[in-house]
């Protein structure tokens, strides 16, 4: 297996893997371990890519965590899902429905659950119509009835959770995904800033907003009006978040805008810096001793507009 490690922690992991292979080589051979089907493994430190975990995940399991929250493999589904009181449901491989759809893209889960629902209906109809002989019916009752009832209950929970996500959160998630696309493409700065301010005013989930703020900071070379945005966040969610913002700044996940605006003002800043550097070089190394002065870009624009 070819191994690629990016970052100091990844190198440590690769070294441990190699040491394990050397120490337990004979035991692994004796156990007739099959050859790995993965020809290359790439291990990368998380510090090299903070953007990926800040983006909204779109698998079914991730969406459940986003909307309802998964704590220790357990999810609490409220009355919107159950129609009664809150129910705690364990998400493990023993949940056959969840195991089939957990890693699917959210858009494909509906069709898969409908297929499962139809198959369950066919099983029940087959038993109800008496299409089985006595021996087969007895075996069916002993082995499958309880499983079908449990499967039906689990399927109902997942369909209910999916319905809540689609009805209650679909528009907000779509808006958030569009916003993330703009952040990654480094466009729509005013729209992003307005969305963050409006969300804070409405008291929406602070964790989601912090993720968007940090994503914007990393992908757009800093936050425009960073000080005002931090002030509004603290006023909206409490002074205890001052420590949160400070820690994000220490990790270099949150910082003021460091780049150059792609507009006339930004071009003027770059042009003035270039001319200033050229002027200082010319005045320091010129043979005729003449001094050269930097002309502000805005002055050039004004003269050009007068001449035109």
mmCIF file of C-alpha atoms in Angstrom:
data_model
loop_
_atom_site.group_PDB
_atom_site.id
_atom_site.type_symbol
_atom_site.label_atom_id
_atom_site.label_comp_id
_atom_site.label_asym_id
_atom_site.label_seq_id
_atom_site.Cartn_x
_atom_site.Cartn_y
_atom_site.Cartn_z
ATOM 1 C CA UNK A 1 0.000 0.000 0.000
ATOM 2 C CA UNK A 2 1.320 3.416 -0.997
ATOM 3 C CA UNK A 3 0.962 5.959 1.819
ATOM 4 C CA UNK A 4 0.851 9.755 1.606
ATOM 5 C CA UNK A 5 0.947 11.840 4.783
ATOM 6 C CA UNK A 6 0.300 15.581 4.886
ATOM 7 C CA UNK A 7 1.121 17.258 8.181
ATOM 8 C CA UNK A 8 3.027 16.196 11.332
ATOM 9 C CA UNK A 9 0.148 14.270 12.920
ATOM 10 C CA UNK A 10 -0.477 12.352 9.714
ATOM 11 C CA UNK A 11 3.189 11.371 9.585
ATOM 12 C CA UNK A 12 2.863 10.041 13.150
ATOM 13 C CA UNK A 13 -0.130 7.911 12.136
ATOM 14 C CA UNK A 14 1.734 6.487 9.113
ATOM 15 C CA UNK A 15 4.749 5.657 11.298
ATOM 16 C CA UNK A 16 2.473 3.821 13.759
ATOM 17 C CA UNK A 17 0.885 1.885 10.883
ATOM 18 C CA UNK A 18 4.306 0.837 9.577
ATOM 19 C CA UNK A 19 5.499 -0.181 13.053
ATOM 20 C CA UNK A 20 2.345 -2.240 13.538
ATOM 21 C CA UNK A 21 2.994 -4.030 10.237
ATOM 22 C CA UNK A 22 6.587 -4.830 11.271
ATOM 23 C CA UNK A 23 5.725 -6.027 14.798
ATOM 24 C CA UNK A 24 2.720 -8.149 13.851
ATOM 25 C CA UNK A 25 3.855 -9.234 10.381
ATOM 26 C CA UNK A 26 4.072 -12.938 11.241
ATOM 27 C CA UNK A 27 0.733 -12.929 13.078
ATOM 28 C CA UNK A 28 -0.979 -11.202 10.154
ATOM 29 C CA UNK A 29 0.465 -13.712 7.697
ATOM 30 C CA UNK A 30 -0.596 -16.628 9.911
ATOM 31 C CA UNK A 31 -4.141 -15.258 10.007
ATOM 32 C CA UNK A 32 -4.164 -15.207 6.180
ATOM 33 C CA UNK A 33 -5.229 -11.596 6.091
ATOM 34 C CA UNK A 34 -6.543 -10.726 2.607
ATOM 35 C CA UNK A 35 -4.594 -8.237 0.533
ATOM 36 C CA UNK A 36 -5.946 -4.704 0.799
ATOM 37 C CA UNK A 37 -8.016 -3.498 -2.138
ATOM 38 C CA UNK A 38 -6.920 0.100 -1.416
ATOM 39 C CA UNK A 39 -3.689 0.762 -3.356
ATOM 40 C CA UNK A 40 -3.095 4.250 -1.920
ATOM 41 C CA UNK A 41 -4.050 5.878 1.375
ATOM 42 C CA UNK A 42 -3.860 9.648 1.879
ATOM 43 C CA UNK A 43 -3.853 10.936 5.456
ATOM 44 C CA UNK A 44 -4.103 14.682 6.010
ATOM 45 C CA UNK A 45 -4.042 16.815 9.145
ATOM 46 C CA UNK A 46 -7.347 18.542 9.819
ATOM 47 C CA UNK A 47 -5.492 21.833 10.301
ATOM 48 C CA UNK A 48 -4.706 21.814 6.569
ATOM 49 C CA UNK A 49 -8.380 21.770 5.602
ATOM 50 C CA UNK A 50 -10.816 23.447 7.986
ATOM 51 C CA UNK A 51 -13.157 24.388 5.134
ATOM 52 C CA UNK A 52 -14.597 20.879 4.556
ATOM 53 C CA UNK A 53 -16.052 20.350 8.071
ATOM 54 C CA UNK A 54 -17.468 23.891 8.046
ATOM 55 C CA UNK A 55 -19.622 23.158 4.984
ATOM 56 C CA UNK A 56 -23.117 21.717 5.443
ATOM 57 C CA UNK A 57 -22.980 17.902 5.069
ATOM 58 C CA UNK A 58 -25.651 16.369 2.846
ATOM 59 C CA UNK A 59 -25.831 12.688 3.805
ATOM 60 C CA UNK A 60 -28.961 11.506 5.615
ATOM 61 C CA UNK A 61 -27.119 10.789 8.875
ATOM 62 C CA UNK A 62 -25.484 14.217 8.793
ATOM 63 C CA UNK A 63 -28.840 15.923 8.167
ATOM 64 C CA UNK A 64 -30.354 14.139 11.161
ATOM 65 C CA UNK A 65 -27.477 15.445 13.259
ATOM 66 C CA UNK A 66 -27.930 18.963 11.842
ATOM 67 C CA UNK A 67 -31.658 19.124 12.564
ATOM 68 C CA UNK A 68 -32.244 16.907 15.606
ATOM 69 C CA UNK A 69 -28.765 16.338 17.013
ATOM 70 C CA UNK A 70 -27.177 12.905 17.555
ATOM 71 C CA UNK A 71 -25.773 12.276 21.032
ATOM 72 C CA UNK A 72 -23.847 9.051 21.535
ATOM 73 C CA UNK A 73 -25.637 7.287 18.639
ATOM 74 C CA UNK A 74 -28.989 8.332 20.119
ATOM 75 C CA UNK A 75 -31.377 10.793 18.514
ATOM 76 C CA UNK A 76 -34.415 12.365 20.192
ATOM 77 C CA UNK A 77 -37.373 12.759 17.826
ATOM 78 C CA UNK A 78 -40.012 15.229 18.990
ATOM 79 C CA UNK A 79 -43.789 15.215 18.610
ATOM 80 C CA UNK A 80 -43.526 16.616 15.079
ATOM 81 C CA UNK A 81 -42.065 13.270 14.025
ATOM 82 C CA UNK A 82 -43.889 10.846 16.319
ATOM 83 C CA UNK A 83 -47.244 12.604 16.599
ATOM 84 C CA UNK A 84 -47.060 11.928 20.332
ATOM 85 C CA UNK A 85 -44.341 12.607 22.876
ATOM 86 C CA UNK A 86 -40.580 12.675 22.220
ATOM 87 C CA UNK A 87 -38.956 9.325 21.427
ATOM 88 C CA UNK A 88 -35.299 8.375 21.811
ATOM 89 C CA UNK A 89 -34.063 6.187 18.980
ATOM 90 C CA UNK A 90 -30.666 4.464 18.753
ATOM 91 C CA UNK A 91 -28.953 4.797 15.371
ATOM 92 C CA UNK A 92 -26.828 1.671 14.910
ATOM 93 C CA UNK A 93 -26.437 -1.123 12.378
ATOM 94 C CA UNK A 94 -29.311 -2.943 14.133
ATOM 95 C CA UNK A 95 -31.602 -0.305 12.591
ATOM 96 C CA UNK A 96 -31.927 -1.871 9.136
ATOM 97 C CA UNK A 97 -33.617 1.159 7.590
ATOM 98 C CA UNK A 98 -30.960 3.555 8.856
ATOM 99 C CA UNK A 99 -28.144 1.233 7.759
ATOM 100 C CA UNK A 100 -29.423 1.322 4.168
ATOM 101 C CA UNK A 101 -29.805 5.112 3.865
ATOM 102 C CA UNK A 102 -27.336 6.629 6.358
ATOM 103 C CA UNK A 103 -24.654 7.403 3.725
ATOM 104 C CA UNK A 104 -26.996 8.291 0.863
ATOM 105 C CA UNK A 105 -27.261 11.847 -0.418
ATOM 106 C CA UNK A 106 -30.272 13.474 1.192
ATOM 107 C CA UNK A 107 -32.069 13.856 -2.155
ATOM 108 C CA UNK A 108 -32.017 10.049 -2.705
ATOM 109 C CA UNK A 109 -33.356 9.047 0.703
ATOM 110 C CA UNK A 110 -37.042 9.660 -0.124
ATOM 111 C CA UNK A 111 -37.071 7.249 -3.063
ATOM 112 C CA UNK A 112 -35.187 4.604 -1.065
ATOM 113 C CA UNK A 113 -37.601 4.808 1.882
ATOM 114 C CA UNK A 114 -40.574 4.551 -0.486
ATOM 115 C CA UNK A 115 -39.066 1.362 -1.948
ATOM 116 C CA UNK A 116 -38.663 -0.030 1.558
ATOM 117 C CA UNK A 117 -42.269 0.902 2.358
ATOM 118 C CA UNK A 118 -43.583 -0.894 -0.749
ATOM 119 C CA UNK A 119 -41.579 -4.031 0.049
ATOM 120 C CA UNK A 120 -42.940 -4.068 3.589
ATOM 121 C CA UNK A 121 -46.487 -3.687 2.274
ATOM 122 C CA UNK A 122 -45.994 -6.631 -0.105
ATOM 123 C CA UNK A 123 -44.749 -8.821 2.772
ATOM 124 C CA UNK A 124 -47.823 -7.986 4.866
ATOM 125 C CA UNK A 125 -50.241 -8.535 1.962
ATOM 126 C CA UNK A 126 -48.636 -11.882 1.185
ATOM 127 C CA UNK A 127 -49.260 -13.021 4.758
ATOM 128 C CA UNK A 128 -52.803 -11.574 4.858
ATOM 129 C CA UNK A 129 -54.025 -13.208 1.617
ATOM 130 C CA UNK A 130 -53.137 -16.691 2.850
ATOM 131 C CA UNK A 131 -50.819 -17.419 -0.060
ATOM 132 C CA UNK A 132 -48.731 -19.617 2.255
ATOM 133 C CA UNK A 133 -49.333 -23.147 3.461
ATOM 134 C CA UNK A 134 -49.663 -23.862 7.197
ATOM 135 C CA UNK A 135 -46.002 -24.810 7.674
ATOM 136 C CA UNK A 136 -44.745 -21.720 5.832
ATOM 137 C CA UNK A 137 -47.210 -19.497 7.703
ATOM 138 C CA UNK A 138 -46.045 -20.870 11.080
ATOM 139 C CA UNK A 139 -42.415 -20.212 10.173
ATOM 140 C CA UNK A 140 -43.327 -16.745 8.916
ATOM 141 C CA UNK A 141 -45.099 -15.882 12.176
ATOM 142 C CA UNK A 142 -42.255 -17.210 14.333
ATOM 143 C CA UNK A 143 -39.400 -15.588 12.437
ATOM 144 C CA UNK A 144 -40.657 -12.556 10.572
ATOM 145 C CA UNK A 145 -43.749 -11.029 12.171
ATOM 146 C CA UNK A 146 -41.884 -9.407 15.050
ATOM 147 C CA UNK A 147 -39.175 -8.260 12.662
ATOM 148 C CA UNK A 148 -41.750 -6.749 10.300
ATOM 149 C CA UNK A 149 -43.480 -4.913 13.147
ATOM 150 C CA UNK A 150 -40.170 -3.521 14.387
ATOM 151 C CA UNK A 151 -39.158 -2.623 10.833
ATOM 152 C CA UNK A 152 -42.484 -0.859 10.244
ATOM 153 C CA UNK A 153 -42.086 1.191 13.417
ATOM 154 C CA UNK A 154 -38.518 2.192 12.499
ATOM 155 C CA UNK A 155 -39.523 3.039 8.942
ATOM 156 C CA UNK A 156 -42.317 5.261 10.276
ATOM 157 C CA UNK A 157 -39.825 7.180 12.443
ATOM 158 C CA UNK A 158 -37.465 7.792 9.538
ATOM 159 C CA UNK A 159 -40.281 8.849 7.213
ATOM 160 C CA UNK A 160 -41.522 11.240 9.909
ATOM 161 C CA UNK A 161 -38.048 12.699 10.438
ATOM 162 C CA UNK A 162 -37.619 13.122 6.694
ATOM 163 C CA UNK A 163 -40.988 14.853 6.433
ATOM 164 C CA UNK A 164 -40.033 17.348 9.161
ATOM 165 C CA UNK A 165 -36.689 18.090 7.508
ATOM 166 C CA UNK A 166 -38.321 18.704 4.126
ATOM 167 C CA UNK A 167 -41.271 20.774 5.380
ATOM 168 C CA UNK A 168 -39.652 22.747 8.181
ATOM 169 C CA UNK A 169 -36.024 23.154 7.142
ATOM 170 C CA UNK A 170 -35.807 22.725 3.359
ATOM 171 C CA UNK A 171 -35.980 26.436 2.502
ATOM 172 C CA UNK A 172 -33.460 27.422 5.164
ATOM 173 C CA UNK A 173 -31.056 24.642 4.149
ATOM 174 C CA UNK A 174 -31.305 25.647 0.477
ATOM 175 C CA UNK A 175 -30.587 29.258 1.411
ATOM 176 C CA UNK A 176 -27.629 28.153 3.513
ATOM 177 C CA UNK A 177 -26.222 25.973 0.714
ATOM 178 C CA UNK A 178 -26.548 28.821 -1.814
ATOM 179 C CA UNK A 179 -24.761 31.078 0.654
ATOM 180 C CA UNK A 180 -21.947 28.564 1.113
ATOM 181 C CA UNK A 181 -21.544 28.362 -2.680
ATOM 182 C CA UNK A 182 -21.176 32.153 -2.796
ATOM 183 C CA UNK A 183 -18.637 32.067 0.023
ATOM 184 C CA UNK A 184 -16.526 29.430 -1.724
ATOM 185 C CA UNK A 185 -16.793 31.331 -5.034
ATOM 186 C CA UNK A 186 -15.864 34.560 -3.184
ATOM 187 C CA UNK A 187 -18.961 36.393 -4.431
ATOM 188 C CA UNK A 188 -22.057 38.028 -2.922
ATOM 189 C CA UNK A 189 -20.271 39.619 0.039
ATOM 190 C CA UNK A 190 -23.124 42.006 0.885
ATOM 191 C CA UNK A 191 -25.713 39.224 0.697
ATOM 192 C CA UNK A 192 -23.635 37.035 3.026
ATOM 193 C CA UNK A 193 -23.181 39.851 5.535
ATOM 194 C CA UNK A 194 -26.905 40.685 5.457
ATOM 195 C CA UNK A 195 -27.841 37.025 5.988
ATOM 196 C CA UNK A 196 -25.561 36.767 9.031
ATOM 197 C CA UNK A 197 -26.944 39.975 10.550
ATOM 198 C CA UNK A 198 -30.578 38.938 9.940
ATOM 199 C CA UNK A 199 -29.948 35.464 11.367
ATOM 200 C CA UNK A 200 -28.413 36.918 14.520
ATOM 201 C CA UNK A 201 -31.354 39.301 14.902
ATOM 202 C CA UNK A 202 -33.742 36.306 14.627
ATOM 203 C CA UNK A 203 -31.740 34.329 17.191
ATOM 204 C CA UNK A 204 -31.009 31.369 14.911
ATOM 205 C CA UNK A 205 -28.632 28.576 15.911
ATOM 206 C CA UNK A 206 -25.318 30.231 16.955
ATOM 207 C CA UNK A 207 -23.221 27.169 16.012
ATOM 208 C CA UNK A 208 -24.479 27.298 12.409
ATOM 209 C CA UNK A 209 -23.726 31.018 12.237
ATOM 210 C CA UNK A 210 -20.228 30.568 13.670
ATOM 211 C CA UNK A 211 -19.552 27.934 11.027
ATOM 212 C CA UNK A 212 -20.646 30.334 8.278
ATOM 213 C CA UNK A 213 -18.578 33.172 9.758
ATOM 214 C CA UNK A 214 -15.441 31.000 9.984
ATOM 215 C CA UNK A 215 -16.049 29.603 6.494
ATOM 216 C CA UNK A 216 -16.326 33.132 5.133
ATOM 217 C CA UNK A 217 -13.155 34.118 6.976
ATOM 218 C CA UNK A 218 -11.139 31.210 5.534
ATOM 219 C CA UNK A 219 -12.522 31.266 2.000
ATOM 220 C CA UNK A 220 -12.661 35.048 1.503
ATOM 221 C CA UNK A 221 -9.390 36.077 3.157
ATOM 222 C CA UNK A 222 -11.096 37.474 6.256
ATOM 223 C CA UNK A 223 -14.359 39.052 7.394
ATOM 224 C CA UNK A 224 -15.394 42.494 6.216
ATOM 225 C CA UNK A 225 -16.628 44.626 9.156
ATOM 226 C CA UNK A 226 -15.345 41.894 11.470
ATOM 227 C CA UNK A 227 -15.496 44.059 14.596
ATOM 228 C CA UNK A 228 -19.141 45.055 14.039
ATOM 229 C CA UNK A 229 -20.124 41.448 13.284
ATOM 230 C CA UNK A 230 -18.475 40.141 16.474
ATOM 231 C CA UNK A 231 -20.163 42.883 18.512
ATOM 232 C CA UNK A 232 -23.599 41.971 17.145
ATOM 233 C CA UNK A 233 -22.966 38.265 17.770
ATOM 234 C CA UNK A 234 -22.071 38.902 21.427
ATOM 235 C CA UNK A 235 -25.094 41.175 21.894
ATOM 236 C CA UNK A 236 -27.366 38.533 20.326
ATOM 237 C CA UNK A 237 -26.078 35.409 22.076
ATOM 238 C CA UNK A 238 -24.433 36.628 25.284
ATOM 239 C CA UNK A 239 -21.072 37.759 26.608
ATOM 240 C CA UNK A 240 -20.043 34.164 27.347
ATOM 241 C CA UNK A 241 -19.301 33.882 23.611
ATOM 242 C CA UNK A 242 -16.449 36.402 23.928
ATOM 243 C CA UNK A 243 -14.244 33.444 24.899
ATOM 244 C CA UNK A 244 -15.562 31.473 21.901
ATOM 245 C CA UNK A 245 -14.671 34.234 19.452
ATOM 246 C CA UNK A 246 -11.279 34.715 21.109
ATOM 247 C CA UNK A 247 -10.480 31.013 20.745
ATOM 248 C CA UNK A 248 -11.518 31.053 17.079
ATOM 249 C CA UNK A 249 -9.195 34.008 16.508
ATOM 250 C CA UNK A 250 -6.329 32.182 18.247
ATOM 251 C CA UNK A 251 -6.884 29.202 15.912
ATOM 252 C CA UNK A 252 -6.810 31.619 12.955
ATOM 253 C CA UNK A 253 -10.344 30.628 11.952
ATOM 254 C CA UNK A 254 -11.701 34.140 12.448
ATOM 255 C CA UNK A 255 -9.896 37.315 11.420
ATOM 256 C CA UNK A 256 -10.541 40.695 9.735
ATOM 257 C CA UNK A 257 -10.316 41.072 5.984
ATOM 258 C CA UNK A 258 -6.687 40.847 4.839
ATOM 259 C CA UNK A 259 -7.108 40.974 1.100
ATOM 260 C CA UNK A 260 -7.705 43.721 -1.444
ATOM 261 C CA UNK A 261 -11.198 44.694 -2.563
ATOM 262 C CA UNK A 262 -11.840 43.959 -6.235
ATOM 263 C CA UNK A 263 -13.101 47.445 -7.046
ATOM 264 C CA UNK A 264 -11.741 50.938 -7.848
ATOM 265 C CA UNK A 265 -10.695 51.498 -4.234
ATOM 266 C CA UNK A 266 -8.808 48.213 -4.100
ATOM 267 C CA UNK A 267 -7.100 48.818 -7.443
ATOM 268 C CA UNK A 268 -6.114 52.291 -6.206
ATOM 269 C CA UNK A 269 -4.506 50.759 -3.096
ATOM 270 C CA UNK A 270 -2.455 48.320 -5.150
ATOM 271 C CA UNK A 271 -1.482 50.942 -7.729
ATOM 272 C CA UNK A 272 -0.373 53.418 -5.043
ATOM 273 C CA UNK A 273 1.735 50.757 -3.285
ATOM 274 C CA UNK A 274 3.425 49.741 -6.536
ATOM 275 C CA UNK A 275 4.172 53.361 -7.486
ATOM 276 C CA UNK A 276 5.456 54.096 -3.954
ATOM 277 C CA UNK A 277 7.824 51.129 -4.067
ATOM 278 C CA UNK A 278 9.028 52.106 -7.528
ATOM 279 C CA UNK A 279 9.564 55.697 -6.396
ATOM 280 C CA UNK A 280 11.639 54.753 -3.361
ATOM 281 C CA UNK A 281 13.780 52.428 -5.492
ATOM 282 C CA UNK A 282 14.328 55.076 -8.145
ATOM 283 C CA UNK A 283 15.203 57.821 -5.662
ATOM 284 C CA UNK A 284 17.638 55.556 -3.816
ATOM 285 C CA UNK A 285 19.521 54.169 -6.830
ATOM 286 C CA UNK A 286 19.209 56.841 -9.556
ATOM 287 C CA UNK A 287 22.387 58.253 -11.091
ATOM 288 C CA UNK A 288 21.063 61.762 -11.799
ATOM 289 C CA UNK A 289 19.902 62.345 -8.202
ATOM 290 C CA UNK A 290 16.368 63.343 -9.203
ATOM 291 C CA UNK A 291 13.591 62.413 -6.799
ATOM 292 C CA UNK A 292 10.475 60.593 -7.967
ATOM 293 C CA UNK A 293 7.163 60.988 -6.115
ATOM 294 C CA UNK A 294 4.238 58.533 -5.944
ATOM 295 C CA UNK A 295 1.047 59.880 -7.506
ATOM 296 C CA UNK A 296 -2.191 58.606 -5.891
ATOM 297 C CA UNK A 297 -4.333 56.587 -8.273
ATOM 298 C CA UNK A 298 -7.422 58.683 -7.558
ATOM 299 C CA UNK A 299 -5.527 61.790 -8.774
ATOM 300 C CA UNK A 300 -4.751 60.019 -12.037
ATOM 301 C CA UNK A 301 -8.413 59.100 -12.462
ATOM 302 C CA UNK A 302 -9.504 62.715 -11.889
ATOM 303 C CA UNK A 303 -7.050 64.046 -14.478
ATOM 304 C CA UNK A 304 -8.109 61.441 -17.007
ATOM 305 C CA UNK A 305 -11.794 62.285 -16.487
ATOM 306 C CA UNK A 306 -11.083 66.018 -17.006
ATOM 307 C CA UNK A 307 -9.156 65.380 -20.208
ATOM 308 C CA UNK A 308 -11.921 63.162 -21.550
#
